[in-house]
PDB file of C-alpha atoms and ligand atoms in Angstrom:
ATOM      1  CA  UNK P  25     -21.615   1.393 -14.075  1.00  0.00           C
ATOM      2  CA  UNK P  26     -18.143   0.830 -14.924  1.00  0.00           C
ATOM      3  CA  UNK P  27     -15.568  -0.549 -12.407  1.00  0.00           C
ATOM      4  CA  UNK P  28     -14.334   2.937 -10.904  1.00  0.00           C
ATOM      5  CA  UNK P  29     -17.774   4.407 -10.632  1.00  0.00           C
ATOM      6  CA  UNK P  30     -18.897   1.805  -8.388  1.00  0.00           C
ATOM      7  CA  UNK P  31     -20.251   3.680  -5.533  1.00  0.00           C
ATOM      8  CA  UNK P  32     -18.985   1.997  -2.457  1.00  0.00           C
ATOM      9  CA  UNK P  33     -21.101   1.752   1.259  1.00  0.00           C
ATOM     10  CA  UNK P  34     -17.204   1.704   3.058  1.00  0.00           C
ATOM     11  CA  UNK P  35     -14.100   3.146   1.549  1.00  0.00           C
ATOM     12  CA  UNK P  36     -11.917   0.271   2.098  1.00  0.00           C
ATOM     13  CA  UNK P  37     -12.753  -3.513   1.695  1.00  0.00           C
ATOM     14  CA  UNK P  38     -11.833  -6.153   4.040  1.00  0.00           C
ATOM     15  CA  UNK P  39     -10.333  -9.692   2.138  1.00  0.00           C
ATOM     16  CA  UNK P  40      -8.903 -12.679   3.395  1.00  0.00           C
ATOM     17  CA  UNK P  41      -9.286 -14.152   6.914  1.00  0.00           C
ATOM     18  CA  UNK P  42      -7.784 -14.323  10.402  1.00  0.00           C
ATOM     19  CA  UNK P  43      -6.345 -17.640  11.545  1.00  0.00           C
ATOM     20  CA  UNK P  44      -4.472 -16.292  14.182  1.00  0.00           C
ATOM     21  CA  UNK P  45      -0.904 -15.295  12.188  1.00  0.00           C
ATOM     22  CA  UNK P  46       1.255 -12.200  12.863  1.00  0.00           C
ATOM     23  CA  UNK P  47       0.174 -10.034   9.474  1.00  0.00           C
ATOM     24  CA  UNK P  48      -1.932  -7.660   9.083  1.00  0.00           C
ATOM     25  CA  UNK P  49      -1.851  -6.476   4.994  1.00  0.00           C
ATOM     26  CA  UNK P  50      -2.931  -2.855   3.611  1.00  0.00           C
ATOM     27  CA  UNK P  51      -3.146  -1.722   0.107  1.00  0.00           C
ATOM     28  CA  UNK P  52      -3.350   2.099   0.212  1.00  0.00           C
ATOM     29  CA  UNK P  53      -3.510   1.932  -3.592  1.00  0.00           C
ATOM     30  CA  UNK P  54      -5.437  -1.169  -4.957  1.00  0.00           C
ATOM     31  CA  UNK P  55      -8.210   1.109  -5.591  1.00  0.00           C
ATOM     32  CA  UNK P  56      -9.666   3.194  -8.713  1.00  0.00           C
ATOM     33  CA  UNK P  57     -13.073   4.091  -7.805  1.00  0.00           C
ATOM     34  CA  UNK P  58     -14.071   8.022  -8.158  1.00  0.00           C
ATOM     35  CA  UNK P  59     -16.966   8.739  -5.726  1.00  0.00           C
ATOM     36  CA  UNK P  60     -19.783   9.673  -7.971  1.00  0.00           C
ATOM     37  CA  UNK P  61     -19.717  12.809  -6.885  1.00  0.00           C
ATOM     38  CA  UNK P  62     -16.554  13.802  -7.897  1.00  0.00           C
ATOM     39  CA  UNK P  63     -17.530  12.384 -11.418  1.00  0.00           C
ATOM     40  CA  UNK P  64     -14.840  11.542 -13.252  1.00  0.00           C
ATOM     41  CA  UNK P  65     -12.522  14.244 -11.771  1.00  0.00           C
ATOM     42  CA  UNK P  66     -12.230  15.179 -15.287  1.00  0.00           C
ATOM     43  CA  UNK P  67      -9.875  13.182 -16.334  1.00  0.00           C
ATOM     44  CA  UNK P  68     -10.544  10.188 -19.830  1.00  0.00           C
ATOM     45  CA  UNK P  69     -10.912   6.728 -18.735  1.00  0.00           C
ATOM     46  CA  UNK P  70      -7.574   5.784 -20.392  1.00  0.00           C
ATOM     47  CA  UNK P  71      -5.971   8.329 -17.707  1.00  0.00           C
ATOM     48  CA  UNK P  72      -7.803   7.040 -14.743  1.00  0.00           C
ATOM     49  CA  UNK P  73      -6.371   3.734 -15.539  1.00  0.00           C
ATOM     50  CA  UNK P  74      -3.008   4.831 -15.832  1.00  0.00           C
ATOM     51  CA  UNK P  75      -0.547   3.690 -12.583  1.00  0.00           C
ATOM     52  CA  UNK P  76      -1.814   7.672 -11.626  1.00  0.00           C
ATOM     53  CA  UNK P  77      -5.446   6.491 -10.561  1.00  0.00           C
ATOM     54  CA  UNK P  78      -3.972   3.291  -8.556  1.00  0.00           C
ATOM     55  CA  UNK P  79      -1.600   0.618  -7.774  1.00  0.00           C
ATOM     56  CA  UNK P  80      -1.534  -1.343 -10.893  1.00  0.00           C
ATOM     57  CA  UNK P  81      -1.675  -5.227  -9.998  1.00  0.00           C
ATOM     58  CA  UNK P  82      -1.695  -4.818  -6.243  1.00  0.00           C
ATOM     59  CA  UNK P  83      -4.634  -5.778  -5.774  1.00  0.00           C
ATOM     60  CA  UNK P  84      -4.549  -9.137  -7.075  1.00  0.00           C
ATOM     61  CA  UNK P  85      -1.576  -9.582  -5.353  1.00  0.00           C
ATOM     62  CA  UNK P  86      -2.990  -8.496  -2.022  1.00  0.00           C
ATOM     63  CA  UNK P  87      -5.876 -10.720  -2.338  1.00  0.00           C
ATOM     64  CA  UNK P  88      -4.064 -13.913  -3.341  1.00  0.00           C
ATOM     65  CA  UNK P  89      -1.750 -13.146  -0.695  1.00  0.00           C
ATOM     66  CA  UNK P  90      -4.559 -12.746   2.383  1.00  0.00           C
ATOM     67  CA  UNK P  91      -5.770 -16.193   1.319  1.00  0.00           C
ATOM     68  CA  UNK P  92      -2.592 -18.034   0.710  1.00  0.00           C
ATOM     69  CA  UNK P  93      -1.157 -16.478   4.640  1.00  0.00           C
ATOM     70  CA  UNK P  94      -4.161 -16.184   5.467  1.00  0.00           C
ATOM     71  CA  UNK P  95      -4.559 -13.058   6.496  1.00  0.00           C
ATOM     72  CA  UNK P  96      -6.665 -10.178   7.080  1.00  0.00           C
ATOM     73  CA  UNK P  97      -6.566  -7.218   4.049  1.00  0.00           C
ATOM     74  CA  UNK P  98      -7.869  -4.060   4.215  1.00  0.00           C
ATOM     75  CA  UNK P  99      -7.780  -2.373   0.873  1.00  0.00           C
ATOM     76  CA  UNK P 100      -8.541   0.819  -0.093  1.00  0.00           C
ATOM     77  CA  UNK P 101     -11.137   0.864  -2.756  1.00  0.00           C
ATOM     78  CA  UNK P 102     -11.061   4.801  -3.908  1.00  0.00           C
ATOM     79  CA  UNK P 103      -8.341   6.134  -6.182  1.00  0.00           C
ATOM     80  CA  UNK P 104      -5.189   7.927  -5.068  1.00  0.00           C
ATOM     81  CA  UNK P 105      -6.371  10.399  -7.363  1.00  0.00           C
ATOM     82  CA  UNK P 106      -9.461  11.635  -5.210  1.00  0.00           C
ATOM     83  CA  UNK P 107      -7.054  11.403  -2.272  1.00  0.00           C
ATOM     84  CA  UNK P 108      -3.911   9.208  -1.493  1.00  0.00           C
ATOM     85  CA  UNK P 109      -4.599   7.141   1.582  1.00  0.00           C
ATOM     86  CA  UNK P 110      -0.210   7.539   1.823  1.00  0.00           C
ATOM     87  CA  UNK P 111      -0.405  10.721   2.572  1.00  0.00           C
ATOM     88  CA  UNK P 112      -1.044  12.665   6.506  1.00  0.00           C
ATOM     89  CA  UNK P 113      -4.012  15.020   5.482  1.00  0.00           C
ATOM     90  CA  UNK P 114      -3.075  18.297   4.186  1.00  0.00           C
ATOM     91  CA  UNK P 115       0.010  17.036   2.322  1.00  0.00           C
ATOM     92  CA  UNK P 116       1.334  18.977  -0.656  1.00  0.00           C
ATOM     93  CA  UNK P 117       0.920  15.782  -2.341  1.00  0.00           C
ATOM     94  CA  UNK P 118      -2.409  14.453  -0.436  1.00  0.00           C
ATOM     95  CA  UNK P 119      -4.934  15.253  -3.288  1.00  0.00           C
ATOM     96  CA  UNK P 120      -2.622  16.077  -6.293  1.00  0.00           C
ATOM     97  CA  UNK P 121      -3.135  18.668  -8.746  1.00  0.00           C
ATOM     98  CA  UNK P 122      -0.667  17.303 -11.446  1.00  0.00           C
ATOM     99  CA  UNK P 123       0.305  13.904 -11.853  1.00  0.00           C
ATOM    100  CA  UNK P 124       2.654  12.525 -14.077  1.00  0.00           C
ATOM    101  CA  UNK P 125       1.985  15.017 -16.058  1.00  0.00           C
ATOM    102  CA  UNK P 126      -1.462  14.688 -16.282  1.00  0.00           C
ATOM    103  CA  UNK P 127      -3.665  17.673 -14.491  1.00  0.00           C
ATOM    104  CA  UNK P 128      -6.422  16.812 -12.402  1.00  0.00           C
ATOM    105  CA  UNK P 129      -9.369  19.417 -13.415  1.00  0.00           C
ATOM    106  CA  UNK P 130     -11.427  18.449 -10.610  1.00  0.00           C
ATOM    107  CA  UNK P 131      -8.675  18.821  -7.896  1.00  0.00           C
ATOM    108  CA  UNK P 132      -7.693  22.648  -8.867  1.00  0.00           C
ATOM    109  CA  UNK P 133      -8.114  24.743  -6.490  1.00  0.00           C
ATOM    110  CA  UNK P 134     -10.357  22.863  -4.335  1.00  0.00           C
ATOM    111  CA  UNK P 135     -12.637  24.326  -1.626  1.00  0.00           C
ATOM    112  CA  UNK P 136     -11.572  23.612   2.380  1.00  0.00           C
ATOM    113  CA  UNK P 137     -14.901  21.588   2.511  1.00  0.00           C
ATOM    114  CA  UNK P 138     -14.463  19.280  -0.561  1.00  0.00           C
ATOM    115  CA  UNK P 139     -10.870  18.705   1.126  1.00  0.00           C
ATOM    116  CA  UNK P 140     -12.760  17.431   4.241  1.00  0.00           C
ATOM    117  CA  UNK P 141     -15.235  15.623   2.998  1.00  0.00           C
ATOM    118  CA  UNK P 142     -12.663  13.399   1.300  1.00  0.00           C
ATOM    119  CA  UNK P 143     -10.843  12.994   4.167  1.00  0.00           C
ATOM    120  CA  UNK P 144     -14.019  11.995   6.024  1.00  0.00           C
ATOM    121  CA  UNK P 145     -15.211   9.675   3.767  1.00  0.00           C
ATOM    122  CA  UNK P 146     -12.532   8.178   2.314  1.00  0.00           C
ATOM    123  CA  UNK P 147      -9.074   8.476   4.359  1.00  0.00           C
ATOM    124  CA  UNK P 148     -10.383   8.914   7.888  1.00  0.00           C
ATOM    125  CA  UNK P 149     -12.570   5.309   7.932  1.00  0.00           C
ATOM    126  CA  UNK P 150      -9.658   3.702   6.352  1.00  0.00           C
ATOM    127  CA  UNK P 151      -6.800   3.948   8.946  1.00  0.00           C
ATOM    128  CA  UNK P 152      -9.503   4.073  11.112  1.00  0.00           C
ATOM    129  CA  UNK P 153     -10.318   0.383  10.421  1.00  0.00           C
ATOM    130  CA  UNK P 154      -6.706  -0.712  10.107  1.00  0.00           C
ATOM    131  CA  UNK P 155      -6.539   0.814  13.506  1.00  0.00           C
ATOM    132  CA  UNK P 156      -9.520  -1.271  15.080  1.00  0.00           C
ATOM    133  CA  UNK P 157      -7.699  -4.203  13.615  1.00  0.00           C
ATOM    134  CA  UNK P 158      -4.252  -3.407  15.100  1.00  0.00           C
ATOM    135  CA  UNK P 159      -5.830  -2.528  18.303  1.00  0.00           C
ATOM    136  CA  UNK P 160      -7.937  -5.975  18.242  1.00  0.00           C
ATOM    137  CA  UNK P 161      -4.385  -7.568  17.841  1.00  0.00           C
ATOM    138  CA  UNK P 162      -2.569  -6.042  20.320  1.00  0.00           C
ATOM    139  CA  UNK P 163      -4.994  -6.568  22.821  1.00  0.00           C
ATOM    140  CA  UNK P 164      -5.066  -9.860  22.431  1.00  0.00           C
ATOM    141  CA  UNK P 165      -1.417  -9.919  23.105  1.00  0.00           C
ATOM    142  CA  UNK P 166      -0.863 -10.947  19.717  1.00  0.00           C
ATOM    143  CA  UNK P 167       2.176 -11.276  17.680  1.00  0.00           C
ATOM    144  CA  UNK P 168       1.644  -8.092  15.085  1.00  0.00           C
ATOM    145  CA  UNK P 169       3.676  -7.365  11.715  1.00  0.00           C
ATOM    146  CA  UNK P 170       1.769  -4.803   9.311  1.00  0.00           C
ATOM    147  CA  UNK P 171       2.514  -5.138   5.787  1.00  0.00           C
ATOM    148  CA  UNK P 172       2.060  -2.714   2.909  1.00  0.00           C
ATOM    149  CA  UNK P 173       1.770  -3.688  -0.007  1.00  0.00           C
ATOM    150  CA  UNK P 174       2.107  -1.139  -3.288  1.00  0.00           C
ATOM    151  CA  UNK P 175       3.722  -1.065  -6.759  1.00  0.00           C
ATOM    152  CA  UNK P 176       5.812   0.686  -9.029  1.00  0.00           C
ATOM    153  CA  UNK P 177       5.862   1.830 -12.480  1.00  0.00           C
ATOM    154  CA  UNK P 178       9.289   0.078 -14.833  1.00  0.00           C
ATOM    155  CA  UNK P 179       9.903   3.345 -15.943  1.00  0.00           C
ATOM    156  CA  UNK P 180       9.427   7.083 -14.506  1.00  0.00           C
ATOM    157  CA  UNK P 181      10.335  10.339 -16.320  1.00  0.00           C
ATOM    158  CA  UNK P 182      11.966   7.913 -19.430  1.00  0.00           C
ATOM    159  CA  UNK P 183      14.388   6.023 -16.794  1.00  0.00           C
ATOM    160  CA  UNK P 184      14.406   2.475 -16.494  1.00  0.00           C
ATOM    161  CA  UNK P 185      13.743   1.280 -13.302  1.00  0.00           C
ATOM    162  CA  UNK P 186      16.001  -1.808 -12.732  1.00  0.00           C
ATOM    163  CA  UNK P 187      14.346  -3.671  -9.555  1.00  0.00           C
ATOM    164  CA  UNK P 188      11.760  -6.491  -9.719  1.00  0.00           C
ATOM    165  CA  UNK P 189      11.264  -5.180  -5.962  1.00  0.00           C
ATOM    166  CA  UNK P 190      11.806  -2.758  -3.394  1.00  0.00           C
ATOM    167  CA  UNK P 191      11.624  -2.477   0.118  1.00  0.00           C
ATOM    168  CA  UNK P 192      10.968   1.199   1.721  1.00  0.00           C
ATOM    169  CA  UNK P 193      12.085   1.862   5.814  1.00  0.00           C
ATOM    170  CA  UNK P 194      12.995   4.488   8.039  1.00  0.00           C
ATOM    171  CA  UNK P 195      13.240   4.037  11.635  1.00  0.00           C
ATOM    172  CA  UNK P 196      12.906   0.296  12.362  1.00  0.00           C
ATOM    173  CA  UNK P 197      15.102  -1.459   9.072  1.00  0.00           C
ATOM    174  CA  UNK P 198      15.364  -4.924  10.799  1.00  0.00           C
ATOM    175  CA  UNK P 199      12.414  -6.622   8.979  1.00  0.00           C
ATOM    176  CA  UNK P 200      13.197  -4.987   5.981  1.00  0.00           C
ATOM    177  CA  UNK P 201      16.833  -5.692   5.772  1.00  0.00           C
ATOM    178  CA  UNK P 202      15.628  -9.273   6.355  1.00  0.00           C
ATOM    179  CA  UNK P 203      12.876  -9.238   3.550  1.00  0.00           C
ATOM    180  CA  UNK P 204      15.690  -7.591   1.231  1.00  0.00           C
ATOM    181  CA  UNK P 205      18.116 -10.848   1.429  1.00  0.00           C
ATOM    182  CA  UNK P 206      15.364 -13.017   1.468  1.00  0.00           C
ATOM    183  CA  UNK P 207      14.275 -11.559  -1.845  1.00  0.00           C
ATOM    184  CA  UNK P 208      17.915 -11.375  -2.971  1.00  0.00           C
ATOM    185  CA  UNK P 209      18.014 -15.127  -2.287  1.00  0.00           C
ATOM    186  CA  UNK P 210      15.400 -15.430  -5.006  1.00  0.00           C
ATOM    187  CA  UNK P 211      17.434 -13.879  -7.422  1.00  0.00           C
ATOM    188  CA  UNK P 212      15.861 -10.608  -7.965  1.00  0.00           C
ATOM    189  CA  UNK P 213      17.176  -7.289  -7.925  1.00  0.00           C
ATOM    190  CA  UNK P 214      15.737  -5.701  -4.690  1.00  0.00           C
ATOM    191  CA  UNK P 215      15.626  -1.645  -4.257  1.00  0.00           C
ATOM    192  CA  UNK P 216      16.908  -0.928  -0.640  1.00  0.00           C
ATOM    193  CA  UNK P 217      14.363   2.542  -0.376  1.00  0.00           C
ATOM    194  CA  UNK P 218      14.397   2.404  -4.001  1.00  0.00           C
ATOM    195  CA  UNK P 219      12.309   3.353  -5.749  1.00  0.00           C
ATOM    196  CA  UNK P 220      11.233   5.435  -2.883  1.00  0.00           C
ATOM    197  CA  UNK P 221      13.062   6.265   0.367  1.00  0.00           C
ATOM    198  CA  UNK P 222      10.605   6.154   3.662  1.00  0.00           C
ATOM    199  CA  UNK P 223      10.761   8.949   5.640  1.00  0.00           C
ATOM    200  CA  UNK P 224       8.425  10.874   8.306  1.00  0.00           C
ATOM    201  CA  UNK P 225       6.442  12.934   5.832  1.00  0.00           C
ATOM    202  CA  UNK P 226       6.580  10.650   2.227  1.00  0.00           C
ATOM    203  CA  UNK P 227       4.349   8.027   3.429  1.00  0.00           C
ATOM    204  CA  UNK P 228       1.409   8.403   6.749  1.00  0.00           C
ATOM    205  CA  UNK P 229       0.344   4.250   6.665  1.00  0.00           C
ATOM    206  CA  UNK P 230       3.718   2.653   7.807  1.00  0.00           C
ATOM    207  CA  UNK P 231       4.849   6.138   9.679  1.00  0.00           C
ATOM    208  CA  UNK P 232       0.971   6.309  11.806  1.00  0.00           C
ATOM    209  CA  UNK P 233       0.539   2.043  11.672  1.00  0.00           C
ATOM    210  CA  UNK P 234       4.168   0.576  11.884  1.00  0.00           C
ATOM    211  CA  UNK P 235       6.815   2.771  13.375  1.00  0.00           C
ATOM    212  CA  UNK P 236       4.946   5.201  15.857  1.00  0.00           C
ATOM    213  CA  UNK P 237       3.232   2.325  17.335  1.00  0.00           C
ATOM    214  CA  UNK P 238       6.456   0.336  17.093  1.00  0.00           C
ATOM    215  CA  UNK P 239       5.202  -2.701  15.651  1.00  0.00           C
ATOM    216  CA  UNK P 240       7.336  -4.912  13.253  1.00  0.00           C
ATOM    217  CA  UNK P 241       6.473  -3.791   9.843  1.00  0.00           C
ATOM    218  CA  UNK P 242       6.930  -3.728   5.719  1.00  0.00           C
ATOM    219  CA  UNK P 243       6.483  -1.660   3.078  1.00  0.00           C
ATOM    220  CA  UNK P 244       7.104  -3.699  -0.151  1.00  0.00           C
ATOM    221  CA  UNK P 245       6.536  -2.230  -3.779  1.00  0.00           C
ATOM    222  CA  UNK P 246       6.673  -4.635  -6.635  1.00  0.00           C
ATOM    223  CA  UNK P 247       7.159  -3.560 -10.304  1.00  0.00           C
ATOM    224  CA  UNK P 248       4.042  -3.196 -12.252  1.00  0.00           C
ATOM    225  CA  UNK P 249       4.977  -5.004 -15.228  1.00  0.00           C
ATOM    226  CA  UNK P 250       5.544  -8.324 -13.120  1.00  0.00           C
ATOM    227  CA  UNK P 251       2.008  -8.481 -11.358  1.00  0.00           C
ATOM    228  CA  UNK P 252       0.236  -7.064 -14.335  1.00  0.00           C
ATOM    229  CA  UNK P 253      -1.928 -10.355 -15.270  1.00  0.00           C
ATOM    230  CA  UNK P 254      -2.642 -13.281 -12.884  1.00  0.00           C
ATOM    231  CA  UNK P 255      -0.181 -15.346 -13.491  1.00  0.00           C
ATOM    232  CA  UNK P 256       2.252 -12.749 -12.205  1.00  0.00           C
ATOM    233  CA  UNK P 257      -0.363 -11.987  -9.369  1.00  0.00           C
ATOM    234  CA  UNK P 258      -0.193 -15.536  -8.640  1.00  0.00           C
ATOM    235  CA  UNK P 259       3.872 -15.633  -8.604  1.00  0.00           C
ATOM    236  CA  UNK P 260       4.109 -12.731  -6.536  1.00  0.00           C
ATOM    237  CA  UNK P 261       1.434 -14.030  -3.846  1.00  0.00           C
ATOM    238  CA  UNK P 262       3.391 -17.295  -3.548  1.00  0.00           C
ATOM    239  CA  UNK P 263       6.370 -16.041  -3.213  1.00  0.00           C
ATOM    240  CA  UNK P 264       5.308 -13.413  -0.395  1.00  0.00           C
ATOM    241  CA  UNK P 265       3.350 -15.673   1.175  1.00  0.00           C
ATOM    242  CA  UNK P 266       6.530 -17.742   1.412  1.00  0.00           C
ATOM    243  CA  UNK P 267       8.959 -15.354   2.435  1.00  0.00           C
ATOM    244  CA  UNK P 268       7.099 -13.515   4.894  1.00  0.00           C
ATOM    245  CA  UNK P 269       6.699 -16.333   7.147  1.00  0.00           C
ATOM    246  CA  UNK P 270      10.034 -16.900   7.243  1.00  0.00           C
ATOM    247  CA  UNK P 271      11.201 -13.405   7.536  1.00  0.00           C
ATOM    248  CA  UNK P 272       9.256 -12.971  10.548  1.00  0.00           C
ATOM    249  CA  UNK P 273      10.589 -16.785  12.187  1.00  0.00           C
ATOM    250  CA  UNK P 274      14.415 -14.938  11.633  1.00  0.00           C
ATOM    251  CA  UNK P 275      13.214 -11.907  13.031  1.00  0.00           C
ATOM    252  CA  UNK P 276      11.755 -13.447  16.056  1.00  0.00           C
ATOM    253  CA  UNK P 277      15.364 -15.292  16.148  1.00  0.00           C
ATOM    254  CA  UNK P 278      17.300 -12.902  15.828  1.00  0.00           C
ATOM    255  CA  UNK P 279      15.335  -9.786  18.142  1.00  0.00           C
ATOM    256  CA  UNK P 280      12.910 -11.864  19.862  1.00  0.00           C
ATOM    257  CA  UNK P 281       9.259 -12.089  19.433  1.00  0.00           C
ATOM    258  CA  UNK P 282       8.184  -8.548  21.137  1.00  0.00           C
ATOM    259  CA  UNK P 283      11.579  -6.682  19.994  1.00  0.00           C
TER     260      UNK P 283
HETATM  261 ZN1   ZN T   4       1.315   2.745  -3.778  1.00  0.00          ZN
END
């Protein structure tokens, strides 16, 4: 079987480890396996591969990243392209008929039950278990900052895309204005909701996870072309897992610890 054929018992896979630290990481897009029933939505392998199909380098990152903290990731092992976990169900944009310019055969005009089962297979069990591990945090009266991790592609409809970074936010921007100058500090060029703005109906992890529960949160995308082998991986990791901390210690600071 090739790597996104891999029929999975659980939609999302749980790395790292919890040593009792504020984050809790998610990678909605780390993913690129096609339940075998779906087949190969009939789309080539060189399309599925494409930054269409999945988060290109994220996962590496993630994983790195849950060890280095540690903390607990829960990573979404199915490709956007059977149904993106960053989407509320029934989105326009939840299981996408074109993307990129590429059309999905298998995702025409699909029947109300194949739209369920995906959601009950795939996208339902995965917020579901970043929800029992919120939950187990909260009740513990634990300090709780979810991060999301994704990435971009350098270019998009033949423009450049000049951030190494970006950090995405809506209704709570403190942690996110923080992460921006920390990254700044660094020396990169940081998008401030570029290349994506948040906002109530773009993005369902952060909205559902982070702001309607009102926990402390970020939603980072990194460029693709930086985290595409391991030594970028590795940067990236070392650098989150270095900033982060520290973000959160000037957020505590600055808002106090349950602001
Ligand atoms: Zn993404």
């Amino acid at each position: 079987m090739s790597v996104d054929q891999v029929l999975m018992a659980e939609s999302f896979v749980v790395h790292g480890r919890d040593e009792g630290g504020p984050f809790v990481l998610v990678s909605d897009h780390a993913g690129r396996a096609i339940p075998p029933e779906l087949g190969d939505l009939g789309l080539s392998a060189q399309e599925r591969a494409r930054h269409i199909g999945w988060d290109i380098g994220i996962d590496g990152v993630g994983r790195k990243l849950a060890d280095l903290l540690p903390a607990v990731l829960i990573e979404q092992v199915y490709s956007r392209l059977v149904i993106d976990c960053n989407r509320a169900p029934g989105h326009p944009t939840s299981i996408v008929q074109v993307s990129d310019g590429t059309t999905v055969p298998r995702n025409q005009n699909i029947s109300a039950q194949d739209r369920a089962w995906r959601e009950q297979t795939i996208l339902h069990p995965y917020h579901a278990r970043i929800r029992q591990e919120l939950d187990a945090h909260v009740a513990a009266g634990r300090q709780t900052v979810v991060v999301a991790l994704h990435s971009f592609t350098p270019s998009m409809h033949g423009k450049q895309r000049p951030w190494h970074a970006g950090l995405l936010h809506n209704h709570d921007s403190r942690l996110a204005r923080i992460m921006i100058a920390l990254l700044q500090k660094d020396g990169l060029v940081v998008g401030d909701n570029e290349p994506y703005a948040l906002t109530d109906t773009s993005d369902y992890t952060i909205p559902q996870h982070g702001e309607q529960r009102e926990l402390p949160h970020i939603e980072i995308e990194i460029r693709q072309d930086l985290i595409a082998d391991d030594a970028g991986q590795t940067e990236w990791a070392n650098r989150l897992a270095r900033l982060l901390p520290q973000a959160w210690q000037q957020f505590c600071e600055q808002y106090g610890e349950n602001a």
